[in-house]
Short mmCIF file of C-alpha atoms in Angstrom, two decimals:
data_model
loop_
_atom_site.label_atom_id
_atom_site.label_comp_id
_atom_site.label_asym_id
_atom_site.label_seq_id
_atom_site.Cartn_x
_atom_site.Cartn_y
_atom_site.Cartn_z
CA ASP O 20 26.03 55.56 94.54
CA GLN O 21 27.65 52.37 93.28
CA LEU O 22 29.77 54.28 90.75
CA SER O 23 33.27 55.02 91.97
CA SER O 24 34.97 58.31 91.23
CA THR O 25 37.45 56.50 88.98
CA GLU O 26 34.59 55.30 86.76
CA LEU O 27 33.52 58.87 86.07
CA ASP O 28 36.31 59.74 83.68
CA LYS O 29 35.18 62.60 81.47
CA ASN O 30 36.20 60.65 78.37
CA GLU O 31 33.70 57.93 79.25
CA ILE O 32 30.76 60.37 79.44
CA LYS O 33 29.60 60.90 75.86
CA LEU O 34 26.84 63.43 76.62
CA PRO O 35 27.29 67.01 75.34
CA LYS O 36 28.50 69.43 77.98
CA PHE O 37 25.15 71.17 78.40
CA ASP O 38 23.32 67.82 78.71
CA LYS O 39 25.58 66.65 81.55
CA ILE O 40 24.74 69.52 83.89
CA GLU O 41 22.36 68.71 86.73
CA VAL O 42 19.62 71.36 86.91
CA HIS O 43 16.58 71.67 89.15
CA ASP O 44 13.89 74.32 88.53
CA GLY O 45 16.38 76.46 86.64
CA TYR O 46 19.04 76.20 89.39
CA ARG O 47 22.34 74.51 88.82
CA ILE O 48 23.14 71.76 91.35
CA VAL O 49 26.52 72.34 92.97
CA ALA O 50 28.54 70.30 95.45
CA GLY O 51 30.59 72.27 97.98
CA ILE O 52 33.33 70.88 100.21
CA VAL O 53 33.79 71.99 103.82
CA LEU O 54 37.31 70.68 104.43
CA THR O 55 38.45 70.95 108.04
CA ARG O 56 41.54 70.45 110.12
CA SER O 57 40.39 69.39 113.57
CA PRO O 58 41.92 70.87 116.76
CA VAL O 59 45.31 69.38 117.60
CA ILE O 60 45.48 70.42 121.26
CA LEU O 61 42.95 71.21 123.96
CA ARG O 62 41.67 74.77 124.10
CA ASP O 63 42.89 77.18 126.76
CA PRO O 64 40.83 76.73 129.94
CA HIS O 65 38.61 79.51 131.20
CA PRO O 66 39.92 81.32 134.34
CA PHE O 67 37.04 79.81 136.33
CA GLU O 68 38.06 76.33 135.10
CA ARG O 69 41.64 76.95 136.21
CA GLU O 70 40.52 77.93 139.69
CA TYR O 71 38.23 74.90 139.90
CA TYR O 72 40.99 72.48 138.84
CA LEU O 73 43.31 74.05 141.40
CA TYR O 74 40.67 73.68 144.10
CA GLN O 75 40.12 70.00 143.25
CA GLN O 76 43.85 69.34 143.23
CA ARG O 77 44.27 70.85 146.67
CA LEU O 78 41.40 68.82 148.11
CA GLU O 79 42.89 65.64 146.68
CA GLN O 80 46.31 66.38 148.14
CA ILE O 81 44.89 67.16 151.59
CA HIS O 82 42.61 64.11 151.82
CA ALA O 83 44.89 61.61 150.07
CA PRO O 84 45.73 58.48 152.16
CA PRO O 85 49.26 58.19 153.60
CA PHE O 86 51.87 57.07 151.10
CA PRO O 87 53.86 53.92 152.16
CA VAL O 88 57.26 55.57 151.99
CA ASP O 89 59.15 52.69 153.63
CA PHE O 90 57.83 50.28 151.00
CA TYR O 91 59.05 52.30 147.98
CA PHE O 92 62.17 54.04 149.33
CA LYS O 93 65.18 52.78 151.24
CA LYS O 94 65.33 54.47 154.62
CA GLY O 95 67.86 57.32 154.65
CA SER O 96 68.36 57.29 150.87
CA VAL O 97 68.63 60.40 148.72
CA ALA O 98 65.44 59.42 146.87
CA GLU O 99 63.51 59.24 150.15
CA LYS O 100 64.82 62.63 151.25
CA LYS O 101 63.86 64.30 147.95
CA TRP O 102 60.40 62.72 148.05
CA ARG O 103 59.75 63.83 151.65
CA GLU O 104 60.86 67.38 150.86
CA LYS O 105 58.62 67.52 147.84
CA ARG O 106 55.68 66.04 149.72
CA GLU O 107 56.10 68.50 152.60
CA ARG O 108 56.29 71.40 150.19
CA GLU O 109 53.09 70.29 148.45
CA LYS O 110 51.32 69.85 151.77
CA VAL O 111 52.21 73.37 152.91
CA GLU O 112 51.10 74.81 149.59
CA SER O 113 47.85 72.86 149.73
CA LEU O 114 46.96 74.09 153.19
CA SER O 115 47.86 77.68 152.43
CA ALA O 116 46.19 77.81 149.02
CA PHE O 117 42.70 78.34 150.43
CA GLY O 118 43.79 81.57 152.05
CA ALA O 119 46.37 82.56 149.45
CA SER O 120 45.94 85.40 146.98
CA LYS O 121 45.55 84.85 143.24
CA GLY O 122 49.05 86.19 142.73
CA ASP O 123 50.43 83.42 144.91
CA LEU O 124 48.43 80.79 143.03
CA LYS O 125 49.76 81.88 139.64
CA SER O 126 53.26 80.92 140.68
CA GLU O 127 52.23 77.31 141.34
CA LYS O 128 53.97 74.53 139.42
CA PHE O 129 51.59 71.72 138.55
CA ASP O 130 54.08 69.55 136.69
CA ASP O 131 56.97 69.10 139.12
CA GLU O 132 57.38 65.42 138.29
CA SER O 133 57.65 66.13 134.55
CA SER O 134 60.18 68.90 135.11
CA ASP O 135 62.23 66.58 137.33
CA GLU O 136 62.47 64.12 134.45
CA GLY O 137 63.62 66.80 132.00
CA VAL O 138 60.44 66.81 129.91
CA LYS O 139 60.03 70.06 128.00
CA ILE O 140 56.47 71.05 127.14
CA ALA O 141 56.11 72.54 123.67
CA SER O 142 54.67 76.00 123.25
CA ARG O 143 51.01 76.36 122.32
CA VAL O 144 52.01 79.17 119.96
CA THR O 145 53.69 77.97 116.77
CA LEU O 146 55.94 79.73 114.29
CA ALA O 147 52.99 79.91 111.88
CA ASP O 148 51.01 81.75 114.57
CA MET O 149 53.77 84.29 114.99
CA LYS O 150 53.96 84.88 111.24
CA ASN O 151 50.18 84.73 110.83
CA ASP O 152 50.69 82.25 108.00
CA VAL O 153 47.11 81.44 106.94
CA LYS O 154 48.42 78.87 104.44
CA SER O 155 49.88 76.70 107.19
CA LEU O 156 48.06 73.88 108.95
CA ASP O 157 50.34 74.34 111.97
CA ARG O 158 48.54 77.42 113.27
CA VAL O 159 45.78 77.95 115.87
CA LEU O 160 46.23 74.37 117.06
CA GLN O 161 43.36 74.60 119.55
CA ARG O 162 40.77 75.64 116.93
CA THR O 163 39.13 74.07 113.87
CA LEU O 164 40.51 75.39 110.59
CA TYR O 165 38.49 75.55 107.35
CA LEU O 166 39.80 75.65 103.80
CA ILE O 167 38.58 78.53 101.66
CA VAL O 168 39.77 79.26 98.14
CA LYS O 169 39.84 82.39 95.98
CA LYS O 170 38.35 82.39 92.51
CA PRO O 171 39.85 84.63 89.78
CA ARG O 172 37.13 87.29 89.97
CA ASP O 173 36.53 90.60 91.72
CA GLU O 174 33.33 89.91 93.71
CA HIS O 175 32.40 86.91 95.86
CA SER O 176 35.84 85.51 95.15
CA TRP O 177 36.42 83.67 98.46
CA GLN O 178 34.36 80.57 99.20
CA PHE O 179 34.58 76.87 99.98
CA PRO O 180 35.79 74.67 97.12
CA GLN O 181 32.79 73.74 94.96
CA GLY O 182 31.70 72.74 91.48
CA GLY O 183 28.67 71.80 89.40
CA VAL O 184 27.31 68.25 89.47
CA GLU O 185 27.56 66.43 86.15
CA LYS O 186 25.46 63.41 85.19
CA PRO O 187 25.64 60.66 86.35
CA GLU O 188 27.68 61.79 89.36
CA THR O 189 26.55 61.80 92.97
CA LEU O 190 27.27 64.74 95.26
CA LEU O 191 30.14 62.83 96.86
CA GLN O 192 31.71 62.03 93.50
CA THR O 193 31.43 65.65 92.39
CA ALA O 194 32.95 66.88 95.63
CA THR O 195 35.86 64.45 95.26
CA ARG O 196 36.47 65.47 91.65
CA GLU O 197 36.17 69.21 92.24
CA LEU O 198 38.49 69.17 95.25
CA LYS O 199 41.13 67.39 93.19
CA GLU O 200 40.68 69.74 90.22
CA GLU O 201 40.76 72.93 92.27
CA CYS O 202 43.18 72.03 95.07
CA GLY O 203 45.35 69.29 93.61
CA SER O 204 45.87 65.67 94.60
CA ASN O 205 48.49 66.25 97.31
CA MET O 206 46.03 65.89 100.19
CA ASP O 207 44.98 62.92 102.29
CA ILE O 208 41.31 63.58 103.04
CA TRP O 209 38.30 61.66 104.35
CA PHE O 210 34.66 62.52 103.67
CA VAL O 211 32.51 62.19 106.78
CA GLY O 212 29.47 60.82 104.93
CA ARG O 213 27.77 60.41 101.60
CA ARG O 214 25.04 62.95 102.31
CA PRO O 215 25.30 66.75 102.55
CA PHE O 216 25.19 68.44 105.95
CA GLY O 217 24.46 71.97 104.71
CA TYR O 218 22.63 73.84 101.96
CA TYR O 219 22.89 77.28 100.37
CA GLU O 220 20.87 78.78 97.52
CA TYR O 221 21.71 82.00 95.70
CA GLU O 222 20.72 83.88 92.55
CA TYR O 223 22.93 84.55 89.54
CA PRO O 224 23.21 88.07 88.12
CA PRO O 225 20.60 88.90 85.42
CA GLY O 226 21.49 87.47 82.02
CA TYR O 227 24.11 85.09 83.44
CA SER O 228 24.64 81.94 81.36
CA ARG O 229 27.18 79.18 81.32
CA ASP O 230 27.83 76.13 79.18
CA GLN O 231 25.16 77.23 76.66
CA MET O 232 22.52 77.33 79.37
CA LYS O 233 20.90 80.09 81.39
CA PHE O 234 20.48 79.54 85.12
CA SER O 235 18.41 81.32 87.74
CA GLY O 236 21.05 80.55 90.33
CA ALA O 237 22.74 77.68 92.13
CA LYS O 238 21.77 75.24 94.84
CA VAL O 239 24.87 74.28 96.78
CA PHE O 240 24.94 71.10 98.87
CA PHE O 241 27.91 71.01 101.24
CA MET O 242 29.82 67.81 101.93
CA LYS O 243 32.00 67.60 105.05
CA ALA O 244 35.56 66.25 104.97
CA HIS O 245 38.70 66.17 107.14
CA ILE O 246 42.32 66.55 106.06
CA PHE O 247 44.99 64.33 107.62
CA ALA O 248 48.08 65.28 105.61
CA GLY O 249 49.22 67.20 102.57
CA GLN O 250 48.52 70.71 101.34
CA VAL O 251 46.63 72.65 98.67
CA GLU O 252 48.26 73.12 95.27
CA VAL O 253 47.11 76.32 93.56
CA ASP O 254 46.80 75.96 89.78
CA ASN O 255 46.20 79.69 89.18
CA LYS O 256 43.32 78.79 86.87
CA GLU O 257 40.31 77.66 88.85
CA ILE O 258 41.74 79.10 92.07
CA VAL O 259 44.42 81.74 92.61
CA ASP O 260 44.82 81.63 96.39
CA PHE O 261 43.76 79.71 99.49
CA ALA O 262 43.69 80.07 103.27
CA TRP O 263 43.11 77.93 106.36
CA VAL O 264 40.97 80.05 108.69
CA THR O 265 38.83 79.75 111.81
CA LYS O 266 35.12 80.50 111.83
CA GLN O 267 35.71 84.04 113.07
CA GLU O 268 38.57 84.73 110.63
CA MET O 269 36.40 83.64 107.72
CA GLN O 270 34.33 86.82 108.02
CA LYS O 271 37.33 88.83 106.78
CA TYR O 272 37.42 86.89 103.51
CA VAL O 273 33.97 85.78 102.36
CA HIS O 274 30.97 87.95 101.49
CA ALA O 275 28.64 88.73 104.40
CA GLU O 276 25.71 87.00 102.72
CA TYR O 277 27.78 83.87 102.14
CA TYR O 278 29.03 83.84 105.73
CA ASN O 279 25.50 84.14 107.14
CA ALA O 280 24.49 81.14 105.02
CA VAL O 281 27.31 78.85 106.17
CA LYS O 282 28.14 80.01 109.72
CA ASP O 283 25.73 77.57 111.40
CA MET O 284 27.64 74.66 109.84
CA LEU O 285 30.90 75.75 111.45
CA SER O 286 32.22 74.86 114.89
CA GLU O 287 32.88 77.47 117.57
CA LEU O 288 35.97 75.52 118.69
#
């Protein structure tokens, strides 16, 4: 663990390629990277939550103590008149809301003060949402996005970035190296910890061999990381495509067996 990723230059490791590979019981040890973009805005509230917030707001307005108007406004001023009109309007709406229909409640304005100051609230739907641009980090701002990459093969092509552990690397060092090799260095990322938070084991096809060695399969240990800035750079060698997707969208890309193995690691939000 004391070795830094910069100390693991391939030129400094003199072992033959097949002697550098970490193997356990015939399975190759692999480090996978679950790179996420956390939600940027709060999720849309449930209809029941909206009604509850409205109810609490009305109770607060009805039972609020009297406001010292004479202390804050000059008597007879325009500011006092506007405030009294607004306050009276809110009071009437508060008293009538308990017997009002849902159609009446939908027309409520909860941000009168902001609108008076000319503040424009940005849309929760971005241009990337409209275009369904899965390569953009500016989409589905209320959900967690996950990076998946496409390998140049026909089957099981979509997956999280991953690569085999080479001696004397740790899982974290392998994850850092593989992410840079597969997705480029134009990303500002942070690994959550030095230990894996997920595990997946699968079998290789019969007769499969790599780097002069035959393997029964692979044991993948997933490391969690967050992206703060930057974007993936496809090299068209190790990966040919990428996408930022939600947990539900991931099912359209990855194999069903792979999704069942990793879905419990993913957030519903």
